[in-house]
Amino acid sequence: IGYWTWELERFPQKWSDAAKHFDEIWAPSDFTRDSIARAVSVPVFTIPHALDMNLVSEPPSHGRGHFGVPEDAFLFVFLFDFLSVFERKNPLGLIAGFREAFPSGEPAALAIKCINGLHDSENFGRLLAAASADPRITILNGYQSAEETRDLMRCCDAYVSLHRSEGFGLTLSEAMTLGKPVIATNYSGNTDFMTADISYPVAYQLTELTETHGPYEKGNVWAEPGITDAARLMHFVFEHPLEAQEKGRAAAEKMQKLLSPQRIGNLMRERLYADTQPVFPRRNESFRGSMPLPALHAPSPRVRDC
């Protein structure tokens, strides 16, 4: 089994031959599954990421002061990695949306947490220049512990992403698990779990890439999120914090059911036992309805450098 991900509707044909080494491919979202399935000859199935549900009960160790963000402002947060391609993550669109939402110095703030800016110094400079135009915007650059990252999410009032495409949208699902209202582009992998009843989807238009960005080649399509619609939603949660918090609580409940390790583990078991000649022998052909699944014992994997 290969676990593959991809962020555009068209999977690169030059990579499709690698599928011949696998019996089947698993993908984290229906969006990614469909993209890969159109390009390969082996079956492709959706097996989402499982989330640590202990996130909800763990108390924060770091407050806003640790991150240098305002204590008394309505705080929006976004996290991204420059190695995940700057144009796809679209932080400049987010800054534009924030400034359109709050043009008159309202008590709102935006913190953008990023890593690997030194590997894309040109775009890192563009990000800093855009943020410097508004003192309410803070750029947090550099690595931090997983605990700090979660605490930054816990500090925020809303999480927002104006991505152009996602294979899954891991930070979105984590923020929702923490009960945060999430505003994000209504396109790609995150739409599997980010529905309008528990989040704030941003309208978009599909656009063609006019140049290549990293592995995303010219001629492909991705979303261009509506800046004005994003600004409207950011201002709405700012003006209606109790309603936004209620939507965040509903999101946390759904994530508990949808992306728990138990549910995702069961999906994996179903796939492993689905074939007429499974890799792992069944204890009893009638186990599905009447017996617990047997423990799975895989041979030790061979390890190689990649």
mmCIF file of C-alpha atoms in Angstrom:
data_model
loop_
_atom_site.group_PDB
_atom_site.id
_atom_site.type_symbol
_atom_site.label_atom_id
_atom_site.label_comp_id
_atom_site.label_asym_id
_atom_site.label_seq_id
_atom_site.Cartn_x
_atom_site.Cartn_y
_atom_site.Cartn_z
ATOM 1 C CA ILE A 1 0.000 0.000 0.000
ATOM 2 C CA GLY A 2 1.231 3.459 -0.854
ATOM 3 C CA TYR A 3 -0.021 6.514 1.045
ATOM 4 C CA TRP A 4 0.111 9.354 -1.438
ATOM 5 C CA THR A 5 -1.082 12.935 -1.419
ATOM 6 C CA TRP A 6 -1.371 15.670 -4.026
ATOM 7 C CA GLU A 7 -2.859 19.145 -4.095
ATOM 8 C CA LEU A 8 -4.150 19.689 -7.643
ATOM 9 C CA GLU A 9 -6.955 18.160 -9.676
ATOM 10 C CA ARG A 10 -4.510 16.720 -12.212
ATOM 11 C CA PHE A 11 -1.910 14.272 -10.884
ATOM 12 C CA PRO A 12 1.453 14.477 -12.742
ATOM 13 C CA GLN A 13 1.563 11.789 -15.396
ATOM 14 C CA LYS A 14 5.327 11.472 -14.945
ATOM 15 C CA TRP A 15 4.720 10.091 -11.433
ATOM 16 C CA SER A 16 1.937 7.648 -12.297
ATOM 17 C CA ASP A 17 4.253 4.749 -13.207
ATOM 18 C CA ALA A 18 5.337 4.528 -9.566
ATOM 19 C CA ALA A 19 1.903 3.072 -8.765
ATOM 20 C CA LYS A 20 2.850 -0.220 -10.429
ATOM 21 C CA HIS A 21 4.885 -1.084 -7.328
ATOM 22 C CA PHE A 22 1.729 -1.133 -5.164
ATOM 23 C CA ASP A 23 -1.435 -3.185 -4.863
ATOM 24 C CA GLU A 24 -3.427 -0.094 -3.959
ATOM 25 C CA ILE A 25 -2.987 3.568 -3.035
ATOM 26 C CA TRP A 26 -4.474 5.361 -0.028
ATOM 27 C CA ALA A 27 -5.073 9.123 -0.130
ATOM 28 C CA PRO A 28 -6.075 11.524 2.667
ATOM 29 C CA SER A 29 -9.127 13.067 0.944
ATOM 30 C CA ASP A 30 -11.626 12.408 -1.811
ATOM 31 C CA PHE A 31 -10.114 15.317 -3.728
ATOM 32 C CA THR A 32 -6.666 13.703 -3.724
ATOM 33 C CA ARG A 33 -8.102 10.232 -4.331
ATOM 34 C CA ASP A 34 -9.907 11.386 -7.471
ATOM 35 C CA SER A 35 -6.820 13.182 -8.764
ATOM 36 C CA ILE A 36 -4.592 10.137 -8.331
ATOM 37 C CA ALA A 37 -7.209 7.623 -9.514
ATOM 38 C CA ARG A 38 -7.481 9.335 -12.882
ATOM 39 C CA ALA A 39 -3.749 8.822 -13.461
ATOM 40 C CA VAL A 40 -2.981 5.307 -12.165
ATOM 41 C CA SER A 41 -4.185 1.774 -12.912
ATOM 42 C CA VAL A 42 -4.375 0.456 -9.317
ATOM 43 C CA PRO A 43 -7.296 1.084 -6.926
ATOM 44 C CA VAL A 44 -7.200 4.298 -4.878
ATOM 45 C CA PHE A 45 -9.083 4.704 -1.586
ATOM 46 C CA THR A 46 -9.657 7.592 0.819
ATOM 47 C CA ILE A 47 -8.078 7.046 4.245
ATOM 48 C CA PRO A 48 -8.017 10.419 6.041
ATOM 49 C CA HIS A 49 -5.438 11.513 8.578
ATOM 50 C CA ALA A 50 -6.244 10.595 12.169
ATOM 51 C CA LEU A 51 -6.035 13.411 14.710
ATOM 52 C CA ASP A 52 -4.907 13.328 18.324
ATOM 53 C CA MET A 53 -8.157 13.852 20.191
ATOM 54 C CA ASN A 54 -6.252 14.567 23.413
ATOM 55 C CA LEU A 55 -5.646 18.028 21.925
ATOM 56 C CA VAL A 56 -8.966 19.170 23.321
ATOM 57 C CA SER A 57 -8.339 18.229 26.945
ATOM 58 C CA GLU A 58 -4.695 19.285 27.223
ATOM 59 C CA PRO A 59 -4.321 22.629 29.064
ATOM 60 C CA PRO A 60 -2.203 25.276 27.294
ATOM 61 C CA SER A 61 1.328 25.858 28.530
ATOM 62 C CA HIS A 62 1.921 29.117 26.642
ATOM 63 C CA GLY A 63 -0.287 32.199 26.486
ATOM 64 C CA ARG A 64 -0.344 35.058 24.006
ATOM 65 C CA GLY A 65 2.504 36.800 25.774
ATOM 66 C CA HIS A 66 4.804 33.932 24.831
ATOM 67 C CA PHE A 67 4.146 34.616 21.154
ATOM 68 C CA GLY A 68 4.189 38.410 21.364
ATOM 69 C CA VAL A 69 0.657 38.874 20.076
ATOM 70 C CA PRO A 70 -1.910 41.296 21.571
ATOM 71 C CA GLU A 71 -3.705 40.078 24.666
ATOM 72 C CA ASP A 72 -6.900 42.065 24.106
ATOM 73 C CA ALA A 73 -7.441 41.814 20.339
ATOM 74 C CA PHE A 74 -9.599 39.385 18.389
ATOM 75 C CA LEU A 75 -6.823 37.133 17.062
ATOM 76 C CA PHE A 76 -6.755 35.346 13.705
ATOM 77 C CA VAL A 77 -4.003 32.779 13.157
ATOM 78 C CA PHE A 78 -2.580 30.986 10.105
ATOM 79 C CA LEU A 79 0.311 28.492 9.912
ATOM 80 C CA PHE A 80 2.275 27.481 6.838
ATOM 81 C CA ASP A 81 5.591 26.145 5.554
ATOM 82 C CA PHE A 82 7.454 27.935 2.747
ATOM 83 C CA LEU A 83 8.511 24.495 1.455
ATOM 84 C CA SER A 84 4.821 23.771 0.836
ATOM 85 C CA VAL A 85 4.924 26.494 -1.853
ATOM 86 C CA PHE A 86 4.223 30.119 -1.005
ATOM 87 C CA GLU A 87 1.770 30.772 -3.844
ATOM 88 C CA ARG A 88 -0.357 27.761 -2.929
ATOM 89 C CA LYS A 89 -0.586 28.754 0.725
ATOM 90 C CA ASN A 90 -1.354 32.366 -0.277
ATOM 91 C CA PRO A 91 -0.482 34.340 2.871
ATOM 92 C CA LEU A 92 -0.481 37.589 0.882
ATOM 93 C CA GLY A 93 -4.130 37.001 0.034
ATOM 94 C CA LEU A 94 -4.826 36.515 3.728
ATOM 95 C CA ILE A 95 -3.141 39.803 4.630
ATOM 96 C CA ALA A 96 -5.168 41.571 1.946
ATOM 97 C CA GLY A 97 -8.365 40.024 3.291
ATOM 98 C CA PHE A 98 -7.553 40.987 6.868
ATOM 99 C CA ARG A 99 -6.838 44.611 5.945
ATOM 100 C CA GLU A 100 -10.044 44.815 3.901
ATOM 101 C CA ALA A 101 -12.020 43.378 6.830
ATOM 102 C CA PHE A 102 -10.568 45.834 9.344
ATOM 103 C CA PRO A 103 -9.609 49.056 7.560
ATOM 104 C CA SER A 104 -10.072 51.424 10.491
ATOM 105 C CA GLY A 105 -7.830 50.058 13.207
ATOM 106 C CA GLU A 106 -10.411 47.801 14.876
ATOM 107 C CA PRO A 107 -9.106 45.672 17.788
ATOM 108 C CA ALA A 108 -8.327 42.689 15.571
ATOM 109 C CA ALA A 109 -4.939 41.082 14.995
ATOM 110 C CA LEU A 110 -3.430 38.542 12.621
ATOM 111 C CA ALA A 111 -0.534 36.209 13.459
ATOM 112 C CA ILE A 112 1.057 34.244 10.622
ATOM 113 C CA LYS A 113 3.336 31.453 11.821
ATOM 114 C CA CYS A 114 5.754 30.215 9.171
ATOM 115 C CA ILE A 115 8.858 28.061 8.819
ATOM 116 C CA ASN A 116 11.646 27.711 6.241
ATOM 117 C CA GLY A 117 11.505 31.319 5.102
ATOM 118 C CA LEU A 118 15.262 31.217 4.509
ATOM 119 C CA HIS A 119 14.667 28.646 1.755
ATOM 120 C CA ASP A 120 12.500 31.146 -0.144
ATOM 121 C CA SER A 121 14.052 34.484 0.727
ATOM 122 C CA GLU A 122 12.331 36.416 -2.063
ATOM 123 C CA ASN A 123 8.829 35.460 -0.958
ATOM 124 C CA PHE A 124 9.785 35.789 2.699
ATOM 125 C CA GLY A 125 10.713 39.383 1.932
ATOM 126 C CA ARG A 126 7.361 39.909 0.220
ATOM 127 C CA LEU A 127 5.575 38.553 3.280
ATOM 128 C CA LEU A 128 7.476 40.821 5.661
ATOM 129 C CA ALA A 129 6.850 43.857 3.464
ATOM 130 C CA ALA A 130 3.123 43.164 3.291
ATOM 131 C CA ALA A 131 2.892 42.646 7.063
ATOM 132 C CA SER A 132 4.894 45.776 7.856
ATOM 133 C CA ALA A 133 2.116 47.926 6.402
ATOM 134 C CA ASP A 134 -0.147 47.100 9.379
ATOM 135 C CA PRO A 135 1.117 46.938 12.998
ATOM 136 C CA ARG A 136 -1.704 44.541 13.888
ATOM 137 C CA ILE A 137 -0.049 41.806 11.784
ATOM 138 C CA THR A 138 2.670 39.666 13.382
ATOM 139 C CA ILE A 139 4.954 37.268 11.503
ATOM 140 C CA LEU A 140 6.282 34.420 13.657
ATOM 141 C CA ASN A 141 9.114 32.783 11.755
ATOM 142 C CA GLY A 142 11.023 29.685 12.787
ATOM 143 C CA TYR A 143 10.556 26.262 14.269
ATOM 144 C CA GLN A 144 8.796 25.695 17.562
ATOM 145 C CA SER A 145 7.678 22.642 19.501
ATOM 146 C CA ALA A 146 4.452 20.825 18.700
ATOM 147 C CA GLU A 147 3.178 21.982 22.082
ATOM 148 C CA GLU A 148 3.857 25.636 21.185
ATOM 149 C CA THR A 149 2.124 25.241 17.832
ATOM 150 C CA ARG A 150 -0.972 23.839 19.488
ATOM 151 C CA ASP A 151 -0.906 26.554 22.132
ATOM 152 C CA LEU A 152 -0.777 29.223 19.418
ATOM 153 C CA MET A 153 -3.927 27.712 17.955
ATOM 154 C CA ARG A 154 -5.484 27.624 21.415
ATOM 155 C CA CYS A 155 -4.703 31.349 21.799
ATOM 156 C CA CYS A 156 -6.579 32.395 18.697
ATOM 157 C CA ASP A 157 -10.200 33.409 18.288
ATOM 158 C CA ALA A 158 -10.382 32.080 14.729
ATOM 159 C CA TYR A 159 -8.165 30.195 12.294
ATOM 160 C CA VAL A 160 -8.103 31.348 8.683
ATOM 161 C CA SER A 161 -6.576 30.004 5.469
ATOM 162 C CA LEU A 162 -6.950 31.447 1.977
ATOM 163 C CA HIS A 163 -5.097 28.554 0.365
ATOM 164 C CA ARG A 164 -5.413 27.923 -3.332
ATOM 165 C CA SER A 165 -5.485 24.147 -2.872
ATOM 166 C CA GLU A 166 -4.923 21.538 -0.166
ATOM 167 C CA GLY A 167 -4.467 17.789 -0.301
ATOM 168 C CA PHE A 168 -6.152 17.521 3.099
ATOM 169 C CA GLY A 169 -5.826 20.672 5.219
ATOM 170 C CA LEU A 170 -4.224 19.348 8.378
ATOM 171 C CA THR A 171 -3.980 22.645 10.287
ATOM 172 C CA LEU A 172 -7.615 23.366 9.453
ATOM 173 C CA SER A 173 -8.738 20.050 10.913
ATOM 174 C CA GLU A 174 -6.543 20.556 13.988
ATOM 175 C CA ALA A 175 -7.992 24.003 14.632
ATOM 176 C CA MET A 176 -11.494 22.580 14.299
ATOM 177 C CA THR A 177 -10.613 19.789 16.715
ATOM 178 C CA LEU A 178 -9.626 22.496 19.194
ATOM 179 C CA GLY A 179 -13.060 24.050 18.771
ATOM 180 C CA LYS A 180 -11.917 27.086 16.808
ATOM 181 C CA PRO A 181 -14.089 28.715 14.154
ATOM 182 C CA VAL A 182 -12.326 28.185 10.839
ATOM 183 C CA ILE A 183 -12.526 30.416 7.770
ATOM 184 C CA ALA A 184 -11.000 28.841 4.675
ATOM 185 C CA THR A 185 -11.232 28.455 0.915
ATOM 186 C CA ASN A 186 -14.137 26.168 0.015
ATOM 187 C CA TYR A 187 -12.035 24.042 -2.324
ATOM 188 C CA SER A 188 -9.946 20.862 -2.369
ATOM 189 C CA GLY A 189 -9.225 18.332 0.368
ATOM 190 C CA ASN A 190 -10.545 20.355 3.294
ATOM 191 C CA THR A 191 -14.100 20.209 1.926
ATOM 192 C CA ASP A 192 -14.328 16.581 3.108
ATOM 193 C CA PHE A 193 -14.699 17.826 6.682
ATOM 194 C CA MET A 194 -15.074 21.622 6.460
ATOM 195 C CA THR A 195 -18.778 22.093 5.772
ATOM 196 C CA ALA A 196 -20.840 25.270 6.092
ATOM 197 C CA ASP A 197 -22.686 24.087 9.202
ATOM 198 C CA ILE A 198 -19.472 23.902 11.255
ATOM 199 C CA SER A 199 -17.145 26.408 9.538
ATOM 200 C CA TYR A 200 -16.995 29.451 7.281
ATOM 201 C CA PRO A 201 -16.198 28.455 3.669
ATOM 202 C CA VAL A 202 -14.794 31.183 1.418
ATOM 203 C CA ALA A 203 -16.066 31.528 -2.158
ATOM 204 C CA TYR A 204 -13.537 31.053 -4.970
ATOM 205 C CA GLN A 205 -13.013 30.876 -8.712
ATOM 206 C CA LEU A 206 -10.918 28.258 -10.467
ATOM 207 C CA THR A 207 -7.962 29.821 -12.252
ATOM 208 C CA GLU A 208 -5.262 28.464 -14.511
ATOM 209 C CA LEU A 209 -1.648 28.640 -13.377
ATOM 210 C CA THR A 210 0.120 31.021 -15.732
ATOM 211 C CA GLU A 211 3.535 29.947 -14.450
ATOM 212 C CA THR A 212 5.014 26.981 -12.607
ATOM 213 C CA HIS A 213 5.267 27.111 -8.811
ATOM 214 C CA GLY A 214 7.378 24.301 -7.373
ATOM 215 C CA PRO A 215 5.831 20.996 -8.502
ATOM 216 C CA TYR A 216 2.631 22.740 -9.667
ATOM 217 C CA GLU A 217 3.103 23.199 -13.381
ATOM 218 C CA LYS A 218 1.807 25.921 -15.648
ATOM 219 C CA GLY A 219 -1.531 24.975 -17.196
ATOM 220 C CA ASN A 220 -2.976 23.289 -14.108
ATOM 221 C CA VAL A 221 -5.849 24.874 -12.189
ATOM 222 C CA TRP A 222 -6.393 25.808 -8.566
ATOM 223 C CA ALA A 223 -8.670 28.131 -6.618
ATOM 224 C CA GLU A 224 -8.454 31.884 -6.327
ATOM 225 C CA PRO A 225 -10.263 32.653 -3.058
ATOM 226 C CA GLY A 226 -12.472 35.710 -2.969
ATOM 227 C CA ILE A 227 -10.689 38.340 -0.868
ATOM 228 C CA THR A 228 -13.866 40.329 -0.313
ATOM 229 C CA ASP A 229 -15.809 37.248 0.768
ATOM 230 C CA ALA A 230 -12.997 36.281 3.149
ATOM 231 C CA ALA A 231 -12.994 39.810 4.572
ATOM 232 C CA ARG A 232 -16.762 39.611 5.074
ATOM 233 C CA LEU A 233 -16.437 36.352 7.008
ATOM 234 C CA MET A 234 -13.540 37.613 9.135
ATOM 235 C CA HIS A 235 -15.542 40.674 10.075
ATOM 236 C CA PHE A 236 -18.605 38.525 10.777
ATOM 237 C CA VAL A 237 -16.855 36.308 13.343
ATOM 238 C CA PHE A 238 -15.327 39.442 14.875
ATOM 239 C CA GLU A 239 -18.796 40.987 15.265
ATOM 240 C CA HIS A 240 -20.484 37.723 16.329
ATOM 241 C CA PRO A 241 -17.957 35.940 18.576
ATOM 242 C CA LEU A 242 -20.529 33.863 20.482
ATOM 243 C CA GLU A 243 -22.014 32.477 17.279
ATOM 244 C CA ALA A 244 -18.503 31.742 15.982
ATOM 245 C CA GLN A 245 -17.605 29.941 19.200
ATOM 246 C CA GLU A 246 -20.737 27.809 18.950
ATOM 247 C CA LYS A 247 -19.787 26.830 15.417
ATOM 248 C CA GLY A 248 -16.329 25.954 16.688
ATOM 249 C CA ARG A 249 -17.804 23.680 19.347
ATOM 250 C CA ALA A 250 -19.896 21.934 16.699
ATOM 251 C CA ALA A 251 -16.755 21.495 14.603
ATOM 252 C CA ALA A 252 -14.920 19.869 17.519
ATOM 253 C CA GLU A 253 -17.757 17.387 18.003
ATOM 254 C CA LYS A 254 -17.704 16.449 14.331
ATOM 255 C CA MET A 255 -13.927 16.024 14.276
ATOM 256 C CA GLN A 256 -14.173 13.677 17.272
ATOM 257 C CA LYS A 257 -16.431 11.419 15.210
ATOM 258 C CA LEU A 258 -14.916 11.869 11.763
ATOM 259 C CA LEU A 259 -11.141 11.880 12.301
ATOM 260 C CA SER A 260 -10.600 9.945 15.516
ATOM 261 C CA PRO A 261 -7.841 7.294 15.515
ATOM 262 C CA GLN A 262 -10.539 4.697 16.197
ATOM 263 C CA ARG A 263 -12.551 5.561 13.102
ATOM 264 C CA ILE A 264 -9.543 5.881 10.809
ATOM 265 C CA GLY A 265 -8.102 2.634 12.212
ATOM 266 C CA ASN A 266 -11.360 0.886 11.374
ATOM 267 C CA LEU A 267 -11.212 2.227 7.818
ATOM 268 C CA MET A 268 -7.708 0.793 7.501
ATOM 269 C CA ARG A 269 -8.842 -2.582 8.845
ATOM 270 C CA GLU A 270 -11.707 -2.668 6.360
ATOM 271 C CA ARG A 271 -9.266 -2.175 3.513
ATOM 272 C CA LEU A 272 -6.806 -4.770 4.815
ATOM 273 C CA TYR A 273 -9.587 -7.363 5.095
ATOM 274 C CA ALA A 274 -11.492 -6.412 1.963
ATOM 275 C CA ASP A 275 -9.824 -8.695 -0.592
ATOM 276 C CA THR A 276 -10.708 -12.315 -1.168
ATOM 277 C CA GLN A 277 -7.064 -13.170 -0.541
ATOM 278 C CA PRO A 278 -6.019 -10.653 2.118
ATOM 279 C CA VAL A 279 -2.462 -10.004 3.132
ATOM 280 C CA PHE A 280 -3.359 -10.928 6.713
ATOM 281 C CA PRO A 281 -5.422 -14.166 7.102
ATOM 282 C CA ARG A 282 -8.786 -13.909 8.779
ATOM 283 C CA ARG A 283 -9.451 -15.793 11.977
ATOM 284 C CA ASN A 284 -12.962 -16.591 10.836
ATOM 285 C CA GLU A 285 -14.809 -15.690 7.646
ATOM 286 C CA SER A 286 -17.834 -14.571 9.676
ATOM 287 C CA PHE A 287 -15.900 -12.218 11.961
ATOM 288 C CA ARG A 288 -17.246 -8.992 10.480
ATOM 289 C CA GLY A 289 -20.632 -9.051 12.117
ATOM 290 C CA SER A 290 -20.033 -11.170 15.188
ATOM 291 C CA MET A 291 -16.384 -11.095 16.262
ATOM 292 C CA PRO A 292 -13.796 -8.407 16.928
ATOM 293 C CA LEU A 293 -11.201 -8.036 14.236
ATOM 294 C CA PRO A 294 -8.066 -10.065 14.927
ATOM 295 C CA ALA A 295 -4.858 -8.289 15.712
ATOM 296 C CA LEU A 296 -2.795 -7.434 12.651
ATOM 297 C CA HIS A 297 0.788 -8.620 12.667
ATOM 298 C CA ALA A 298 2.865 -7.312 9.819
ATOM 299 C CA PRO A 299 6.400 -8.503 9.062
ATOM 300 C CA SER A 300 9.163 -6.115 10.025
ATOM 301 C CA PRO A 301 9.595 -3.603 7.214
ATOM 302 C CA ARG A 302 12.802 -3.272 5.303
ATOM 303 C CA VAL A 303 14.375 0.092 5.936
ATOM 304 C CA ARG A 304 16.191 2.043 3.268
ATOM 305 C CA ASP A 305 17.416 5.569 2.837
ATOM 306 C CA CYS A 306 15.222 7.821 0.728
#
